[in-house]
Coordinates of C-alpha atoms in Angstrom, one line a residue:
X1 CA 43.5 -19.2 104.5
X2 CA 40.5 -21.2 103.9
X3 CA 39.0 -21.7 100.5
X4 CA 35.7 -23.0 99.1
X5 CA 35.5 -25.7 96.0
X6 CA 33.2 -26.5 93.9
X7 CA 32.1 -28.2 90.8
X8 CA 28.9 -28.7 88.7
X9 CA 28.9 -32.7 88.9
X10 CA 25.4 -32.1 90.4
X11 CA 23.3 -30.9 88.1
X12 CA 20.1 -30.0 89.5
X13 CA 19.3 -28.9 93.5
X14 CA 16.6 -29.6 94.9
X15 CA 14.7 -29.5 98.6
X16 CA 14.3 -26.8 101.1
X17 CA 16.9 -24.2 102.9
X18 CA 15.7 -22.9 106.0
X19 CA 16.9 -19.4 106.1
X20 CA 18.5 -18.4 109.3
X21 CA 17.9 -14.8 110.9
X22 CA 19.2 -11.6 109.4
X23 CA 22.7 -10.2 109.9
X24 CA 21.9 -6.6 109.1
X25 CA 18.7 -7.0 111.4
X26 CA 20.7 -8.4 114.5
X27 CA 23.8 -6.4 114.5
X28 CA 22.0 -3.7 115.1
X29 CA 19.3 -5.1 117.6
X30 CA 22.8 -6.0 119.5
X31 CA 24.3 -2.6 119.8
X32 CA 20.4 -1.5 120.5
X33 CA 20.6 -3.7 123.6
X34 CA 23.0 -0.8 125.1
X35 CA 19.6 1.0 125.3
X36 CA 18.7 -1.4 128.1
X37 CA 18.6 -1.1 132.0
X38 CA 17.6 -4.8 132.4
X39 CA 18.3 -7.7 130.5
X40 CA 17.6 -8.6 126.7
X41 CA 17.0 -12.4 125.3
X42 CA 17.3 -12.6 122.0
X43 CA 16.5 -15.5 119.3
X44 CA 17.2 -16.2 115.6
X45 CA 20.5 -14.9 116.0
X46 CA 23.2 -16.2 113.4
X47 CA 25.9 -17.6 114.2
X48 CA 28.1 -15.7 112.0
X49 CA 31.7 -13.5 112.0
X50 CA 30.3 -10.3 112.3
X51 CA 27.8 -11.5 115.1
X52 CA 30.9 -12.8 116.8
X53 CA 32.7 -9.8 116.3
X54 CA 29.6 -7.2 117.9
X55 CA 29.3 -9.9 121.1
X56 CA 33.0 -9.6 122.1
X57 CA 32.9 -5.8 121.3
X58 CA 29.9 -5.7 123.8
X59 CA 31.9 -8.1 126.3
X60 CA 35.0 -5.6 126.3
X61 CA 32.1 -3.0 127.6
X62 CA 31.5 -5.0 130.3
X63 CA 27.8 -6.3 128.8
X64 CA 27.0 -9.9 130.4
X65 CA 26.3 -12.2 127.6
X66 CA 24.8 -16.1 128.6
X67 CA 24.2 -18.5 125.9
X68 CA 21.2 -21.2 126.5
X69 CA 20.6 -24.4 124.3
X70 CA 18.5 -23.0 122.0
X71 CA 21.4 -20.4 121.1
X72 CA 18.9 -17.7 122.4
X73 CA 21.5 -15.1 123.8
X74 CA 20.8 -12.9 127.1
X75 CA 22.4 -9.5 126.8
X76 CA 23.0 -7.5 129.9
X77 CA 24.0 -4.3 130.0
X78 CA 23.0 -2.7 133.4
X79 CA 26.6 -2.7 134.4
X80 CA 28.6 -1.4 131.6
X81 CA 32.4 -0.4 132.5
X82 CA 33.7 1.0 128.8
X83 CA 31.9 3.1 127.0
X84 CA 34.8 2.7 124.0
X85 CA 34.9 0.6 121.1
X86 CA 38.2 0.0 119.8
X87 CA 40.0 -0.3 116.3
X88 CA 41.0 -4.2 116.9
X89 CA 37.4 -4.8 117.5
X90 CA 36.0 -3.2 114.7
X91 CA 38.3 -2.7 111.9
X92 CA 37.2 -5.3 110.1
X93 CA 33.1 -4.4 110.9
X94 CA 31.4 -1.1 108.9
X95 CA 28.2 -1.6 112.0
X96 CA 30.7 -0.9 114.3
X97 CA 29.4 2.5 114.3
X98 CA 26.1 1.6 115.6
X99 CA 27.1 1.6 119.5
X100 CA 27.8 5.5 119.0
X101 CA 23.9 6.1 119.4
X102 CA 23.2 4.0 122.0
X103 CA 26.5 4.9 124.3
X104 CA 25.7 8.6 123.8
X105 CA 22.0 8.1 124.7
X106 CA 22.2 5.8 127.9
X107 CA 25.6 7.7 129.1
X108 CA 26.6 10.8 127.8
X109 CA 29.5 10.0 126.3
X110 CA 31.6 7.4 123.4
X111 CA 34.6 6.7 122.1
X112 CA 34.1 4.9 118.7
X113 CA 37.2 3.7 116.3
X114 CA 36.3 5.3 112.3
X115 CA 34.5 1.2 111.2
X116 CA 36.2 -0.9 108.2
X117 CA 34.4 -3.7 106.4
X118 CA 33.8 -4.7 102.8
X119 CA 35.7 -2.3 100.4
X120 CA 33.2 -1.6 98.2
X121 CA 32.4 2.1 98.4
X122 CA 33.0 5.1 100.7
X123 CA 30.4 4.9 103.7
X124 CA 30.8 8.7 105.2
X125 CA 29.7 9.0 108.9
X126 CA 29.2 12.6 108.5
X127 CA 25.4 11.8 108.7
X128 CA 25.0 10.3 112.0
X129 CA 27.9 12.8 113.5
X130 CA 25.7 15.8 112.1
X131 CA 22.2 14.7 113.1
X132 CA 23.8 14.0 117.0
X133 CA 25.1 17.4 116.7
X134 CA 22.0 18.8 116.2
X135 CA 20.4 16.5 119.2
X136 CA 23.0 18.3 121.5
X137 CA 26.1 16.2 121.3
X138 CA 29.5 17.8 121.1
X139 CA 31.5 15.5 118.5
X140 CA 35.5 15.7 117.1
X141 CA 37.1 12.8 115.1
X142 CA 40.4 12.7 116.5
X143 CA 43.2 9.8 115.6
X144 CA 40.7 7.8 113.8
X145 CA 38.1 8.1 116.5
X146 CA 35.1 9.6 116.8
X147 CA 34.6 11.4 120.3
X148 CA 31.3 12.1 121.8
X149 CA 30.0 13.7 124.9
X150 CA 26.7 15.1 125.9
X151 CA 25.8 17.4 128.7
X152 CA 22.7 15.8 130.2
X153 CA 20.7 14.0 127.7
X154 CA 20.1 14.5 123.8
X155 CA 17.4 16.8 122.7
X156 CA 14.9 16.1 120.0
X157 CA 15.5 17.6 117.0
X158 CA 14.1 17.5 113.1
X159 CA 16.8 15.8 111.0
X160 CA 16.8 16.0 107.2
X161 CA 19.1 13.2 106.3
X162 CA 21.0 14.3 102.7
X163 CA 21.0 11.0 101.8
X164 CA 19.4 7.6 102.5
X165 CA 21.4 5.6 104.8
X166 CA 21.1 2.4 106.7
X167 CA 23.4 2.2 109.5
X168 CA 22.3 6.6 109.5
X169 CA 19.2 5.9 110.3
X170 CA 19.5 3.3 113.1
X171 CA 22.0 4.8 114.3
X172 CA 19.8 8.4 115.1
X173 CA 16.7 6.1 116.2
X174 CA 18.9 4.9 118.8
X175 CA 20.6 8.1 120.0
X176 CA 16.6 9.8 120.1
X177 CA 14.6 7.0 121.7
X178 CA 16.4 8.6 125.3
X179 CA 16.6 12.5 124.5
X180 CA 14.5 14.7 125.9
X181 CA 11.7 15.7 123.5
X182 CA 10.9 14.8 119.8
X183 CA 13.3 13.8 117.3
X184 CA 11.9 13.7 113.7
X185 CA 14.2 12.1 111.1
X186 CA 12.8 12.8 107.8
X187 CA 14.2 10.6 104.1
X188 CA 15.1 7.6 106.5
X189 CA 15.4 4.5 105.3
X190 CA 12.9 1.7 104.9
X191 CA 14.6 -1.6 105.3
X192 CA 13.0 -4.5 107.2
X193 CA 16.2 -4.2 109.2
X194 CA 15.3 -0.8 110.1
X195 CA 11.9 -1.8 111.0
X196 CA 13.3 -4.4 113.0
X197 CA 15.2 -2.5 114.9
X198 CA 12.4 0.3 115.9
X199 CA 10.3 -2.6 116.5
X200 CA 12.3 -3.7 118.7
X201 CA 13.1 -0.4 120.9
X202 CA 9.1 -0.1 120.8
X203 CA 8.9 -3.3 122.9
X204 CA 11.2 -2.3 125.4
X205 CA 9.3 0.7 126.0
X206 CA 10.5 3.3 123.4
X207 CA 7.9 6.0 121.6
X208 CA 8.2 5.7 117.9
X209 CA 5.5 6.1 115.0
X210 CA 6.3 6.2 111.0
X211 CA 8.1 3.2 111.1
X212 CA 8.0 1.6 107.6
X213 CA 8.2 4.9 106.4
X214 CA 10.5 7.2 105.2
X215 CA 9.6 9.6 108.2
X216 CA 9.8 9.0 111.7
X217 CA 8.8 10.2 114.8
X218 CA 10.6 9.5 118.2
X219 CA 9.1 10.6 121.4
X220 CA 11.8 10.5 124.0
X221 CA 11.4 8.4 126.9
X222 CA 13.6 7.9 130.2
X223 CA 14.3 4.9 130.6
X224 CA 14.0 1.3 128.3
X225 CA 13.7 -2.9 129.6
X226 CA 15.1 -5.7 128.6
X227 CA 12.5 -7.7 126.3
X228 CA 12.5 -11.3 124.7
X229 CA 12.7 -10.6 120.6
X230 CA 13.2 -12.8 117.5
X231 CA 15.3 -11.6 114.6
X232 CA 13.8 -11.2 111.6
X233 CA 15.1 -14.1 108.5
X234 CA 17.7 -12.8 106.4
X235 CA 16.1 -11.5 102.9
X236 CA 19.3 -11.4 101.2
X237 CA 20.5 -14.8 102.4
X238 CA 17.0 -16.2 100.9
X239 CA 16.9 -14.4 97.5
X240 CA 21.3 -15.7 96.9
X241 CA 19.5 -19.6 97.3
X242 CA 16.9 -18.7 94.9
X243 CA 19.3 -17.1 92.7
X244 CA 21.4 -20.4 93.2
X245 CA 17.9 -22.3 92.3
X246 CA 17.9 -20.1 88.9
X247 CA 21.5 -20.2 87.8
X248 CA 20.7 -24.4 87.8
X249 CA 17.3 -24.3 86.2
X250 CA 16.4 -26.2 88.8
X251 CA 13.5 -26.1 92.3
X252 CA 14.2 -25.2 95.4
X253 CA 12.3 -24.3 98.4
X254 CA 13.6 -21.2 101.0
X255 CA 11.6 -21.8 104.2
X256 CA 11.9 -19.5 107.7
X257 CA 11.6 -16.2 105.3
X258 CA 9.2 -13.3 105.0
X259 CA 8.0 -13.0 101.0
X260 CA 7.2 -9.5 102.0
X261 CA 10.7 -8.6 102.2
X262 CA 11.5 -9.9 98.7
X263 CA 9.0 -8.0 96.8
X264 CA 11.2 -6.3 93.8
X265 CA 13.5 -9.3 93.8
X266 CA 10.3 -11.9 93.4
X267 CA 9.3 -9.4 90.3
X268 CA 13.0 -9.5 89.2
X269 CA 13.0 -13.3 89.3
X270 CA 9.6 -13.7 87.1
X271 CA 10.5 -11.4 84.4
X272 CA 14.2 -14.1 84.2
X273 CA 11.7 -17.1 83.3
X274 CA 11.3 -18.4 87.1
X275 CA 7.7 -19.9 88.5
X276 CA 7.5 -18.2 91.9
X277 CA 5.3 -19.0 94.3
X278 CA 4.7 -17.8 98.2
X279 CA 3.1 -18.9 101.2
X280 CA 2.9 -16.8 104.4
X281 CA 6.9 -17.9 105.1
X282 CA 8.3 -20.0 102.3
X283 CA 9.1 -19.2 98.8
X284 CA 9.3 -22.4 95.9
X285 CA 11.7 -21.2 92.5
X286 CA 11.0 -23.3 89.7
X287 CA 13.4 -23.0 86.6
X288 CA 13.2 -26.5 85.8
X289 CA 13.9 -26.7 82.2
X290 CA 14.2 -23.3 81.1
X291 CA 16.8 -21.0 79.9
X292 CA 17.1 -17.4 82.3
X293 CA 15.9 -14.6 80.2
X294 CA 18.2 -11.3 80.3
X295 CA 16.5 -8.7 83.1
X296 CA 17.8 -5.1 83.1
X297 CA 18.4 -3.8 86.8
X298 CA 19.1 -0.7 89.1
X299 CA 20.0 -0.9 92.4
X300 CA 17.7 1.3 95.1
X301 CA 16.8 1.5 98.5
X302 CA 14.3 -0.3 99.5
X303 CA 11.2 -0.9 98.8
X304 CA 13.0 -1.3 95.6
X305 CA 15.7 -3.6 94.2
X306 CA 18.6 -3.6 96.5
X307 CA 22.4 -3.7 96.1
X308 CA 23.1 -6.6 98.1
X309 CA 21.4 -9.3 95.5
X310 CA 23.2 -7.1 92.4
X311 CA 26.0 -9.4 92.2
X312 CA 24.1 -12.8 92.2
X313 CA 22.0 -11.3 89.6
X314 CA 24.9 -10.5 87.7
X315 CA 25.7 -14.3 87.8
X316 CA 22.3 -15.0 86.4
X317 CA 22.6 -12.6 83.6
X318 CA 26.1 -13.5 82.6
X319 CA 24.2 -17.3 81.7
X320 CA 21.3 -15.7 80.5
X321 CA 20.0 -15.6 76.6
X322 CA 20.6 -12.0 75.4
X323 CA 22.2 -8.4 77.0
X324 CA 21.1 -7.1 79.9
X325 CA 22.4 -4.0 82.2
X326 CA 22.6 -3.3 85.9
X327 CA 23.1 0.0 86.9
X328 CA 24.7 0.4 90.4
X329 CA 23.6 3.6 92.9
X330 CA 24.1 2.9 96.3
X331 CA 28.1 2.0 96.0
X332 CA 30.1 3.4 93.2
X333 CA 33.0 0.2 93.8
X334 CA 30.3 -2.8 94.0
X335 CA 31.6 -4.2 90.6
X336 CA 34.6 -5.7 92.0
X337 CA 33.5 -9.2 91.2
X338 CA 33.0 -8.7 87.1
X339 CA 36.4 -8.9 86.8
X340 CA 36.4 -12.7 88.7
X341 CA 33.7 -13.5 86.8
X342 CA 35.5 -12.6 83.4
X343 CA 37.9 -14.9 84.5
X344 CA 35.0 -17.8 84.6
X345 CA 33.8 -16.6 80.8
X346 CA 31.6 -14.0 81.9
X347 CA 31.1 -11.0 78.8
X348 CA 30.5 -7.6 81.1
X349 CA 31.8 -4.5 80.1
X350 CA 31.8 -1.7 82.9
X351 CA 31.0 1.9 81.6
X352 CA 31.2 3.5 84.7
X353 CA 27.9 2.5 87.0
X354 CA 26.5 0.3 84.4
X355 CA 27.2 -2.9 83.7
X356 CA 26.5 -4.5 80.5
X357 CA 26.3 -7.9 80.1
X358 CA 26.1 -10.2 77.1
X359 CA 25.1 -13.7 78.0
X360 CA 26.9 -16.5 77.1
X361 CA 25.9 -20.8 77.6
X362 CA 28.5 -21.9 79.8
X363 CA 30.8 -20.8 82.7
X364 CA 34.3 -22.4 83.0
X365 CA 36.0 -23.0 86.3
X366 CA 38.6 -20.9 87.3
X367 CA 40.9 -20.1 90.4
X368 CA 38.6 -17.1 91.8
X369 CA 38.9 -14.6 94.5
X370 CA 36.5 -13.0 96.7
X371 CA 36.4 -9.1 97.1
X372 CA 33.6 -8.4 99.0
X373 CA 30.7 -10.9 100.9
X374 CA 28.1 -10.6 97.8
X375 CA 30.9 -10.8 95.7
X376 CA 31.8 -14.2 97.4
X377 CA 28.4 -15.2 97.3
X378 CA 27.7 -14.7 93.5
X379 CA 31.5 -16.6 93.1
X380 CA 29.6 -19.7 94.8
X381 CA 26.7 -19.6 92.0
X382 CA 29.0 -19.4 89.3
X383 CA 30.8 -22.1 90.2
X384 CA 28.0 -24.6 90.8
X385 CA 27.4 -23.6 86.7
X386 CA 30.7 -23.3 86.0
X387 CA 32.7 -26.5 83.5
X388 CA 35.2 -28.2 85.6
X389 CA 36.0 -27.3 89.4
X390 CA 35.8 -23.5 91.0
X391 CA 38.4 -22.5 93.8
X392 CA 37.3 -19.7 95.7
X393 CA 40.4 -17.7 98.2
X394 CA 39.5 -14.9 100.5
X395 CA 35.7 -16.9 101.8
X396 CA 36.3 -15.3 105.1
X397 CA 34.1 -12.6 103.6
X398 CA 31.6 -15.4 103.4
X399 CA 31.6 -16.2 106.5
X400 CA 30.7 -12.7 107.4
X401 CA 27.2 -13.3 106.1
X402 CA 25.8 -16.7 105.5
X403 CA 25.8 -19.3 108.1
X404 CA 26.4 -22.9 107.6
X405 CA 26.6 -22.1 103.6
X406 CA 28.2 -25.1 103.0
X407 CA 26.0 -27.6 104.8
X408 CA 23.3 -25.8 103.5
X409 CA 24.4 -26.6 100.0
X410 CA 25.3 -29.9 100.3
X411 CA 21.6 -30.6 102.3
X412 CA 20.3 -29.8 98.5
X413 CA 22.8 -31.5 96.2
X414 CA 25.7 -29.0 95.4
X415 CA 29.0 -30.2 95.9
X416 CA 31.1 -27.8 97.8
X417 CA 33.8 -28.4 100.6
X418 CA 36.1 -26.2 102.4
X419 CA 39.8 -26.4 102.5

C-alpha cells in the first residue's frame, strides 16, 4: 500500500498551482451524460480515482467513452445495454448513487448497489428515494440495492427536501429534467457543483430556473443532446494549497480557480493573518513572516464555510497563536483526523461536535494514517510543518481527490515522494 513522505527541509513554497477541474462537479456531470441521446465532450476532467471509478461504471452500461489528446472525454450513451450499477463498482464511491436519476428518467427503470466511500458520517438516501416516489417511481431496497421502475415517465412534483443535500439535489434535478410537467425542489442546495451540473443539463436542452438558489424549477422536457462542456476548477483543491501556503507562512499563487467559489474561506483566511488578493481566476496567499492567528469556525452549506476545508483548517489552528473552535454540522464523524494529528503534537480536545484547539509552535513528525480524503489532505500540511519526516499510510484516499498532488508540491518547493 502506497504511502506519502514528507519533511519540512523546505521551508518556504513559493510559485503558482494550477488547479485542475472539480471532482464533485464532474462526477456528477458524468452520470448526467445518461440524460443524453447523442454524444457529450467534456473537458477539465481530472484524472482522479473516483473519475476512474464513474467511467468504468458507465462502460459496464454499455456508454462509449473515446479519449482525445487534450484528455477531453466523449461520452456516448445512445446505446446503453445495463441499466445496473453494481456493488464492485461502487463500493468504494458515495456518487455512485447519482446514475439512479438519470437511469430512471431516460429508461424507466435502475438497479443501484446502497454507495460506500469515506466513513465519515451516515449519508441516508432516503431523500432522493422519497422525492422519486413522489415523481411516480415505484422504489424497494432489496439485498443492498435500490430498485426502481417507472411506468412511463416521472411526473413533476413539489419536493420539500428535509434536509440540505448535495448528491439529493442533483440527483432529483436529474430524474425531473425528463418527467412530464414541473418539478419544484424547494431547500436544495447551492454548491457551484450543483450549479454546474444544472448548467450543464440547460445546455443540452433542459428547462431549469432558480439555479443558484435554494429553489428550483424544472420544466420537463422530452428529449436532451449531447453538448461540449468544461468542468468547473475544484474550490476545495484550491483553498487545501492556500491552506498549505498559510501553514508555511509563506506565498503562493492558485491559478485556473473561480474566487467566487471561495468566498467564506477567503474571509476565513484574512481574519488567520493572510494578505489575499484575487483576480478574475487566480488567488495570491501571502503569510510571509507572520504567525496564523486562531479563527473560530462552523461548518455550513454553502454559501457558507464548508466541511470539506474543516480539516485543513484544523491544521492551521493547531500552529496557530491562541484557542480556537470548529464546530462540525454537516457529518457528525468528520473528526477522525484530530486523533492523527495528536499524534504530530496537536492540543484538540473533542466535546462532541466542537473541537477545541489550543495552538502550539511546532508539529513533530509522526508515522500518520489517513481516515478520510480531507483527512489525508490536512495529514499532508502538517507534515510539510511538522520537525523531522511525516509517513502517511492509507493515501489511496488522496488519490480520490487531488490529482498530481505530489508533482504539484514539488513544482513549489515541498519535499514529498511516494513509496
Amino acid at each position: 500500500m502506497d504511502k506519502l513522505i514528507i519533511d519540512n527541509s523546505q521551508g518556504e513554497l513559493s510559485g503558482k498551482v494550477e488547479i485542475s477541474g472539480s471532482k464533485n462537479a464532474a462526477l456528477p456531470i458524468l452520470m448526467g451524460c445518461l440524460l443524453a441521446e447523442t454524444p457529450v465532450k467534456l473537458a477539465n476532467v481530472p484524472h482522479l480515482m473516483d473519475v476512474t471509478t464513474t467511467l468504468h461504471l458507465l462502460g459496464a452500461m454499455g456508454v462509449g467513452l473515446l479519449f482525445d489528446e487534450n484528455r477531453c472525454i466523449e461520452i456516448d450513451a445512445s446505446s446503453v445495454s445495463h441499466r445496473e450499477a453494481t456493488y464492485e463498482l461502487v463500493k468504494t464511491m458515495r456518487a455512485s448513487i447519482l446514475v439512479l436519476g438519470p437511469l430512471l428518467a431516460r429508461f424507466g427503470e435502475a438497479k443501484v448497489s446502497l454507495p460506500g466511500g469515506c466513513a465519515i458520517g451516515s449519508r441516508p438516501v432516503n431523500v432522493h428515494i422519497d422525492g422519486m416516489r413522489k415523481m411516480g417511481a415505484e422504489i424497494e431496497v432489496e439485498n443492498g440495492y435500490i430498485l426502481a421502475r417507472s411506468n412511463g415517465r416521472l411526473h413533476g412534483a413539489d419536493i420539500e427536501m428535509p434536509i440540505v443535500t448535495v448528491t439529493g439535489t442533483e440527483n432529483l434535478i436529474m430524474a425531473a429534467v425528463l418527467a412530464e410537467g414541473t418539478t419544484t425542489l424547494r431547500n436544495s442546495a447551492r454548491e457551484p457543483e450543483v450549479t454546474d451540473l444544472a448548467q450543464f443539463l440547460v445546455k443540452m436542452g433542459a428547462k431549469i430556473t432558480g439555479i443558484g438558489t435554494d429553489t428550483l424549477v424544472i420544466e420537463g422536457v422530452k428529449s436532451l443532446k449531447g453538448v461540449e462542456y468544461s468542468v468547473i476548477p475544484d474550490r476545495i483543491e484550491a483553498g487545501t494549497y492556500l491552506a498549505a501556503a498559510a501553514v508555511t507562512q509563506s506565498k503562493l499563487t492558485v491559478s485556473k480557480v473561480n474566487p467566487q467559489h471561495l468566498n467564506a474561506v477567503l474571509d476565513k483566511f484574512i481574519e488567520a493573518g493572510a494578505e489575499v488578493t484575487t483576480t478574475a481566476d487566480t488567488i495570491t496567499l501571502d503569510m510571509r513572516g507572520k504567525r496564523l492567528k486562531p479563527v473560530n469556525i462552523v461548518t455550513e452549506p454553502y454559501p457558507l464555510f464548508p466541511t470539506d476545508m474543516q480539516a485543513q483548517f484544523m491544521v492551521m489552528n493547531a500552529v496557530a497563536d491562541g484557542e480556537s473552535e470548529i464546530e462540525e454540522t454537516i457529518f457528525e464523524n468528520r473528526f477522525m483526523h484530530v486523533s492523527e494529528l495528536a499524534r504530530m503534537g496537536a492540543k484538540i480536545a473533542i466535546d462532541g461536535n466542537t473541537a477545541r484547539i489550543t495552538g502550539v509552535e511546532k508539529l513533530k513528525g509522526a508515522n500518520v494514517m489517513a481516515t478520510d480524503l480531507r483527512a489525508s489532505a490536512c495529514l499532508v500540511l502538517a507534515g510539510l510543518i511538522a520537525q523531522g519526516e511525516t509517513v502517511i499510510d492509507r493515501v489511496y484516499h488522496i488519490d480520490r481527490g487531488y490529482e498530481l498532488i505530489e508533482e504539484k508540491f514539488h513544482k513549489i518547493g515541498a519535499h514529498i515522494y511516494r513509496r
